[in-house]
Short mmCIF file of C-alpha atoms and ligand atoms in Angstrom, two decimals:
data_model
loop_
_atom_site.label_atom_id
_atom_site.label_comp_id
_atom_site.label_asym_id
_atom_site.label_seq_id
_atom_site.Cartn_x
_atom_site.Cartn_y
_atom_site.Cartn_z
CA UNK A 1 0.00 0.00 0.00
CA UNK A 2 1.26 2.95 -1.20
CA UNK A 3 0.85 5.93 1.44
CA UNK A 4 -0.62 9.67 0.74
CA UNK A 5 1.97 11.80 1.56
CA UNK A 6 2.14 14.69 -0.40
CA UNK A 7 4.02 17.13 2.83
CA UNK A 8 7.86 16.33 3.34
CA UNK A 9 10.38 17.68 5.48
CA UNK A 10 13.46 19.36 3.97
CA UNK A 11 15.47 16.89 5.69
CA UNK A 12 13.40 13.95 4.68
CA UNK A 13 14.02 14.86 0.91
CA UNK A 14 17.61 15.53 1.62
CA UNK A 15 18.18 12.64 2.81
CA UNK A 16 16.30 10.91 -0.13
CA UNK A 17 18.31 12.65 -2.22
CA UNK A 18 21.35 11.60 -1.25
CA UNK A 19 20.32 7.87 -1.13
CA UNK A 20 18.82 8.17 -4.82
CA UNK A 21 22.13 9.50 -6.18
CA UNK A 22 24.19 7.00 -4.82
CA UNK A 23 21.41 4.09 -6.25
CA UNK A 24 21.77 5.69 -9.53
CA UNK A 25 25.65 5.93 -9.78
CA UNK A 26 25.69 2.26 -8.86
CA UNK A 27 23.61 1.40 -11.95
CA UNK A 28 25.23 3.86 -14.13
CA UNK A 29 22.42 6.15 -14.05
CA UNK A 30 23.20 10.27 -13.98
CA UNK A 31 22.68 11.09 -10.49
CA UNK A 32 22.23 14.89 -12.18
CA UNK A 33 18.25 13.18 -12.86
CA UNK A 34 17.80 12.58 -9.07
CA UNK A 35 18.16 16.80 -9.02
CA UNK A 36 15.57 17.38 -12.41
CA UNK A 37 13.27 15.12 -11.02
CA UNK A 38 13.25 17.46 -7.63
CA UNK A 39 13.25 20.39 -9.68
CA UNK A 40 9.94 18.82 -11.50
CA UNK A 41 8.29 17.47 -8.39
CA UNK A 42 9.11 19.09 -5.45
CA UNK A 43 9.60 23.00 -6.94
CA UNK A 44 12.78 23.21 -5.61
CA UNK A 45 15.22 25.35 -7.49
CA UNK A 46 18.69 25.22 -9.31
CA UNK A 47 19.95 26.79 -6.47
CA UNK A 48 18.15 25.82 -3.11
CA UNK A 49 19.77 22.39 -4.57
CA UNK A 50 22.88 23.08 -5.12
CA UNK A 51 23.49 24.89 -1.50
CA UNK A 52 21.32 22.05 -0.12
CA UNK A 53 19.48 25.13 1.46
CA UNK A 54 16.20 23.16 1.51
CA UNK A 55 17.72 20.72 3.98
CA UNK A 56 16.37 23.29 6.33
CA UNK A 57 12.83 23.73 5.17
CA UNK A 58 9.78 22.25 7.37
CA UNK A 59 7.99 21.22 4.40
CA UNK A 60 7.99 21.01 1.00
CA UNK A 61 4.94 19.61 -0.87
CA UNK A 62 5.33 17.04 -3.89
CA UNK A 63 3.31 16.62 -6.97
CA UNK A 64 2.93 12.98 -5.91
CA UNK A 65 3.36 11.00 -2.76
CA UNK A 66 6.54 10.65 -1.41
CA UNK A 67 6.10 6.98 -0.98
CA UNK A 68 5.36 6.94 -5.10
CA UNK A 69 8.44 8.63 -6.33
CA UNK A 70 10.10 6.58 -4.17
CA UNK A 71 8.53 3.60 -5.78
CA UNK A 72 8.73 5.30 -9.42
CA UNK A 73 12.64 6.15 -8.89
CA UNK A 74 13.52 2.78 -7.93
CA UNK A 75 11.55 1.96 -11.32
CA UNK A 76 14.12 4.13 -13.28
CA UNK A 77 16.88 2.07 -11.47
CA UNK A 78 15.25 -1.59 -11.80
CA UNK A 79 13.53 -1.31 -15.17
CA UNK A 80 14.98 1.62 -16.57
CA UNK A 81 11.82 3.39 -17.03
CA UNK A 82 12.67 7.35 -18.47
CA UNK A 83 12.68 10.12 -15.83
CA UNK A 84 10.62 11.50 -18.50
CA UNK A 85 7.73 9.55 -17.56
CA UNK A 86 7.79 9.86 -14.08
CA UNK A 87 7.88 13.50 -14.13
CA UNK A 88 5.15 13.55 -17.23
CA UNK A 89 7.68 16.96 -18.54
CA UNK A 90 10.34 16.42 -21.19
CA UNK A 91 11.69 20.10 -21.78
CA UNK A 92 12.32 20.67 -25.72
CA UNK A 93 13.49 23.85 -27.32
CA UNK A 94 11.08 26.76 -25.56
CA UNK A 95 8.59 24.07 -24.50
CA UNK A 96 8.09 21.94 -21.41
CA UNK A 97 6.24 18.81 -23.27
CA UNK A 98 3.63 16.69 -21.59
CA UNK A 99 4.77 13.34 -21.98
CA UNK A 100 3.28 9.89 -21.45
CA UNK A 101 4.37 6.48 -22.27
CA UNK A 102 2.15 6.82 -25.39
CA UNK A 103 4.26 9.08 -27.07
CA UNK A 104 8.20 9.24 -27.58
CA UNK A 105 10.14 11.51 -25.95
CA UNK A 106 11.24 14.78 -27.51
CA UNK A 107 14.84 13.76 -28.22
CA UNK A 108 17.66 17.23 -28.36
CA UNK A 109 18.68 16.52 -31.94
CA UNK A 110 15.26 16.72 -33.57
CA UNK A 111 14.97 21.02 -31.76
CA UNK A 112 17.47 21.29 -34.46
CA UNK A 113 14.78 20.19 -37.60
CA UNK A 114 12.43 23.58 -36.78
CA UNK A 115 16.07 25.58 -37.01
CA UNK A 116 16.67 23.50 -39.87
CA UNK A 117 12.90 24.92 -41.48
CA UNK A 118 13.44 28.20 -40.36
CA UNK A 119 17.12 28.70 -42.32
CA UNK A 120 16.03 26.49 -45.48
CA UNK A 121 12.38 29.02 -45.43
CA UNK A 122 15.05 31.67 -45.16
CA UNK A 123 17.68 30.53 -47.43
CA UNK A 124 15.79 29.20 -50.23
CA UNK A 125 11.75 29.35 -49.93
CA UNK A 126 11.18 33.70 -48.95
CA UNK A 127 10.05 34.78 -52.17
CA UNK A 128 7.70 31.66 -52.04
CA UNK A 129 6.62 32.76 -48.42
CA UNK A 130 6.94 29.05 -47.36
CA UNK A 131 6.54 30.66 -43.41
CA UNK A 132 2.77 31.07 -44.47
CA UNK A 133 -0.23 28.68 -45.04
CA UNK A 134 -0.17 25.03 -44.19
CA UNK A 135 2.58 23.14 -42.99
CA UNK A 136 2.29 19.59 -41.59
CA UNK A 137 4.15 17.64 -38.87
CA UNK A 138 3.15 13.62 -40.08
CA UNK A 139 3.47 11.22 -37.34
CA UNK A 140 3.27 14.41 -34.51
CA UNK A 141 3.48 12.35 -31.21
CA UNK A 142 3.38 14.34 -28.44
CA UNK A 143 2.87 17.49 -31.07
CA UNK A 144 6.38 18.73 -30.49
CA UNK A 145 7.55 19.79 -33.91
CA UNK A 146 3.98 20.72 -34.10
CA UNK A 147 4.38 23.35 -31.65
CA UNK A 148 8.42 24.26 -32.48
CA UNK A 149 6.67 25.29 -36.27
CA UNK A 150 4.05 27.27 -34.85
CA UNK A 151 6.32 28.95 -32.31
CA UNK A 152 8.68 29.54 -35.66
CA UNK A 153 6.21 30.82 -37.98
CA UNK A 154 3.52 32.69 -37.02
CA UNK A 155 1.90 32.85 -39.80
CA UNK A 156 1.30 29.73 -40.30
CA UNK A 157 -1.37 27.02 -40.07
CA UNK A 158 0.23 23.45 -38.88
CA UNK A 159 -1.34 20.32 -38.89
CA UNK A 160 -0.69 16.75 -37.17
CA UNK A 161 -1.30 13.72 -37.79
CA UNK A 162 -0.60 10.57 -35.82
CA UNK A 163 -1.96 6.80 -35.95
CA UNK A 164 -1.96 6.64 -31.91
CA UNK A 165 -5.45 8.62 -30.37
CA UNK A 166 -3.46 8.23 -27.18
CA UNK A 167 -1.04 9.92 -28.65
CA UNK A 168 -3.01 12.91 -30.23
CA UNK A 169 -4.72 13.33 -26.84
CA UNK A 170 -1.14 14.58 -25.13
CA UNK A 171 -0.84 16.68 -28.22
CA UNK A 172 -3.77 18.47 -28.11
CA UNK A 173 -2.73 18.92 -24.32
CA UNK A 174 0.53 20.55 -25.38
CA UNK A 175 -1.55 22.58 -28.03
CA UNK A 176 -3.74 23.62 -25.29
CA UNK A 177 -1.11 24.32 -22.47
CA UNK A 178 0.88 27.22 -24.95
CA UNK A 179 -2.21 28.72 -26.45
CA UNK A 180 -1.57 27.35 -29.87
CA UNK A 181 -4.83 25.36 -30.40
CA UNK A 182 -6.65 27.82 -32.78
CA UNK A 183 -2.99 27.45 -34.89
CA UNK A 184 -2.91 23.60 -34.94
CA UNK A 185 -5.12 20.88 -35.77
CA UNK A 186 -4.91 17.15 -35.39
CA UNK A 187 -5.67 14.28 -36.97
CA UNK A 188 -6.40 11.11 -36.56
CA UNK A 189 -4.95 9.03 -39.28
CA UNK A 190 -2.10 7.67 -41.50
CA UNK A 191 0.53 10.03 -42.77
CA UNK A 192 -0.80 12.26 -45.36
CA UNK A 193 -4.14 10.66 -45.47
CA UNK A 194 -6.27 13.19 -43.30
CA UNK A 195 -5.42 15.86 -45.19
CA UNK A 196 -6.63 14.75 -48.40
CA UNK A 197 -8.63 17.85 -48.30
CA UNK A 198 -5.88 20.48 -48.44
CA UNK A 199 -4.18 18.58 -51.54
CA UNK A 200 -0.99 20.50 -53.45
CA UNK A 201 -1.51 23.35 -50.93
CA UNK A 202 1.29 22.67 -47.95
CA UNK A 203 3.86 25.08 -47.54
CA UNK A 204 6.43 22.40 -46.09
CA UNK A 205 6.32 19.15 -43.99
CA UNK A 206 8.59 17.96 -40.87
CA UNK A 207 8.49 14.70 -40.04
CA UNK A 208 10.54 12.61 -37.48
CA UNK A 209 9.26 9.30 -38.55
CA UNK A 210 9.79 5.33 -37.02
CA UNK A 211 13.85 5.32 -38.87
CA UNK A 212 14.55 2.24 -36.30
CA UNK A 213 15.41 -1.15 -38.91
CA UNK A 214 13.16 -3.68 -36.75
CA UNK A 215 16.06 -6.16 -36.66
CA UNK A 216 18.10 -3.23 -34.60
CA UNK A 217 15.30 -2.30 -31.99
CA UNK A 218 16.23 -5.33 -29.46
CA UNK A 219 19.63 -3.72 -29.54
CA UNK A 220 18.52 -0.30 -27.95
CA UNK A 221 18.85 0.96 -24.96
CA UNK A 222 16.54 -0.76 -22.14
CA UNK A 223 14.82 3.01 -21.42
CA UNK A 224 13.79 2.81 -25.25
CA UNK A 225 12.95 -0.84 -26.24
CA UNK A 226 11.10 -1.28 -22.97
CA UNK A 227 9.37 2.10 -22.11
CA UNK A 228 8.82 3.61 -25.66
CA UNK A 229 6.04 3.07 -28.35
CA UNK A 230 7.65 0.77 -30.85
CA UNK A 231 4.84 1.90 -33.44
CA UNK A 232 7.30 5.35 -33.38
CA UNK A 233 10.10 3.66 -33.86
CA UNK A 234 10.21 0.94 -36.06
CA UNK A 235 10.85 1.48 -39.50
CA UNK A 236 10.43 -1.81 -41.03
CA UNK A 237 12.77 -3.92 -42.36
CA UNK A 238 15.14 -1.83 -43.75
CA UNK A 239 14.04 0.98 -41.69
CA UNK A 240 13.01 3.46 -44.70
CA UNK A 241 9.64 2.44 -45.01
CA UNK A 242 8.14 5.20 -43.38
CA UNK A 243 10.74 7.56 -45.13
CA UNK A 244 10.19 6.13 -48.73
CA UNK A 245 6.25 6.38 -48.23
CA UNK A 246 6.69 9.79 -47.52
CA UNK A 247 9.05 10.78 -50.22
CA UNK A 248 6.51 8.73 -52.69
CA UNK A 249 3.34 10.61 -51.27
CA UNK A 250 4.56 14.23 -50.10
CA UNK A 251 4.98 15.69 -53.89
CA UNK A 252 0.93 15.32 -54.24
CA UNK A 253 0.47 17.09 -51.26
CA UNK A 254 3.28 19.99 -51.09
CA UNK A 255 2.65 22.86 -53.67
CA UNK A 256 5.72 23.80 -56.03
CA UNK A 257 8.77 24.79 -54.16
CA UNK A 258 7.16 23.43 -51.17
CA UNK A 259 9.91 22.13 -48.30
CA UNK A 260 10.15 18.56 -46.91
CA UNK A 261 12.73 17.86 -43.98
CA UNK A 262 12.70 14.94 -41.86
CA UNK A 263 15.09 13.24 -39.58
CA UNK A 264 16.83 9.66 -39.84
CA UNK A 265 19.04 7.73 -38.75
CA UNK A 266 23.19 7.56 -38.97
CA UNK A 267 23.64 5.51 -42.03
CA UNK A 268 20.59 6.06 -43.91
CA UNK A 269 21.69 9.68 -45.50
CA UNK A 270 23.18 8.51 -49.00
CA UNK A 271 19.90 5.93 -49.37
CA UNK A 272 17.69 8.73 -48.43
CA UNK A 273 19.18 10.77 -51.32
CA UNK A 274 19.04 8.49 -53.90
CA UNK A 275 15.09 7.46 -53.23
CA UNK A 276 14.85 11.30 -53.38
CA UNK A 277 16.65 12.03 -56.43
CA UNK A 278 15.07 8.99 -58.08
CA UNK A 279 11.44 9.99 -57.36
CA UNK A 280 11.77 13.04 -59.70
CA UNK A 281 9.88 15.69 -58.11
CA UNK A 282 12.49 16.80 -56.20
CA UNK A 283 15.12 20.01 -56.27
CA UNK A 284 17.88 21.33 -53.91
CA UNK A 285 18.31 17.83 -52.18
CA UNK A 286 20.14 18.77 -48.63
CA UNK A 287 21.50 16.82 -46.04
CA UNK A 288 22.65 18.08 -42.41
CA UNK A 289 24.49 16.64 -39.82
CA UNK A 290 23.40 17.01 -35.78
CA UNK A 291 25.03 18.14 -33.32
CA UNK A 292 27.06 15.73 -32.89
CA UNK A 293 27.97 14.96 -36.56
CA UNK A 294 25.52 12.60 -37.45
CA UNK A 295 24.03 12.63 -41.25
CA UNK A 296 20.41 12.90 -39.50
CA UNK A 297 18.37 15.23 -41.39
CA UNK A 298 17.48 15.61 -45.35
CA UNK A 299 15.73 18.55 -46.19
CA UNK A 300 14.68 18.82 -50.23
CA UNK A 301 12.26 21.32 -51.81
CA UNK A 302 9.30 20.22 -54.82
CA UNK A 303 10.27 21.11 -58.20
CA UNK A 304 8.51 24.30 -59.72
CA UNK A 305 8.34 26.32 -62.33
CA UNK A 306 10.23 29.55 -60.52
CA UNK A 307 11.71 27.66 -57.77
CA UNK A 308 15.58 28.30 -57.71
CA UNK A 309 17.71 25.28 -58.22
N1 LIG B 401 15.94 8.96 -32.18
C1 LIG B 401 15.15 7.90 -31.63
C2 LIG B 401 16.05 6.92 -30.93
O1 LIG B 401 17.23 6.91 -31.16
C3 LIG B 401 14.37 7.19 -32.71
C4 LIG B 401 13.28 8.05 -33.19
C5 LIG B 401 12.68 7.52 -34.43
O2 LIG B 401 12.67 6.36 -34.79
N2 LIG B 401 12.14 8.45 -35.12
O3 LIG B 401 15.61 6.15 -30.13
#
């Protein structure tokens, strides 16, 4: 029986704290969670944690029971379940995202695909004005490219889809939760197939589809494999399926000079370019590297009468 405690003492969650680091640098976890986790649940701050000040406090109240993030953080340790989903927050670019274990978390390299629309609208696409009408983020998950392209372009419309209603529920939360709800609309569906409706009109789609080759997922991390939604992961057998639908299908869908950018993974660049180049409707075929040097993202542009090569 889990008890109701929702009132601590500062030394009670001191104390904690100190036992939960130590637990997680045993198991090669980053102790550095045990403090983001406090941050999340408790509202203590950077600093009351790093003087320890709240070791002094009478109280602090928790967002849960004290006995269930115990419980939950000996669940990270033992089954490697994400802090992620134990605080329900994955911070991503501007955002704080609502996660839940029926979406993937927001990973760091895919902020870098809305900086990656914002320079290619820039570079290539601003006497198109791709940063106005529709833009679509296909397989949206917890809606956070979603909300990173209506944060980025304000003048634009952006709709997601997903496959998962679970899934479309936390993104209409995130929608909700920044006042971006009248600016995006979700689906219900398969890839492009909801928006039959707005045919040869979209301004540019972002996509961070399931790149995972199926044979490869045992071989990920125990946080991912176990905790994750395989449906956003696995790519099939070679792990392009998802891509090469989406290269077949976007041209019908994106106007001329329209921009399509997605992210993959290491190894899949050169294959990605060639099922691009061979398809025929595309131009200025790009492919950028993440952060930490990885071939991750293609970007390419539909062919157009006007649109710059
Ligand atoms: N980047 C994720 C991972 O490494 C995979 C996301 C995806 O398949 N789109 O686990």
């Amino acid at each position: 029986m889990v008890g109701k405690q929702l009132f601590v003492s500062g030394l009670q969650l001191w104390q904690w704290r100190n036992t939960a680091m130590q637990a997680a640098v045993a198991v090669g976890v980053s102790p550095s969670e045990v403090d983001w986790l406090l941050q999340e649940v408790a509202g203590l701050d950077r600093l009351a944690i790093r003087l320890q000040s709240f070791k002094d406090w009478s109280q602090i109240q928790l967002q849960l029971p004290f006995a269930e993030l115990k419980v939950l953080w000996q669940r990270r340790l033992d089954e490697r379940l994400p802090v992620q989903y134990i605080t329900g927050i994955a911070p991503w670019r501007k955002f704080n995202i609502v996660v839940s274990p029926a979406v993937l978390i927001p990973r760091p390299e895919t902020e870098c695909l809305i900086d990656l629309a914002v320079e290619t609208v820039q570079e290539i696409g601003e006497y198109l004005q791709l940063d106005w009408g529709h833009w679509a983020d296909l397989g949206t998950g917890s809606g956070a490219i979603a909300l990173g392209l209506a944060d980025a372009f304000p003048q634009a419309t952006i709709h997601g889809v997903d496959r998962s209603t679970d899934a479309l529920a936390i993104a209409q939360k995130n929608a909700d939760n920044y006042g971006l709800a009248e600016r995006i609309h979700f689906y219900h569906g398969s890839w492009w197939q909801p928006l039959d409706f707005l045919k040869g009109q979209f301004s540019g789609m972002v996509s961070n589809p399931p790149y995972i080759p199926s044979a490869t997922l045992p071989t990920l991390q125990a946080e991912v494999i176990q905790h994750e939604p395989h449906m956003a992961l696995d790519g099939g057998e070679s792990g392009l399926n998802c891509i090469h639908h989406l290269i077949n299908v976007s041209p019908t869908y994106l106007r001329p000079g329209g921009l399509w950018l997605i992210e993959m993974m290491a190894g899949q660049a050169d294959m990605v370019k060639k099922l691009l180049e061979t398809q025929g409707s595309y131009d200025n075929i790009q492919i950028y590297s993440d952060l930490a040097g990885i071939e991750r993202f293609a970007v390419a542009q539909i062919k157009g009468e006007g649109v710059k090569s």
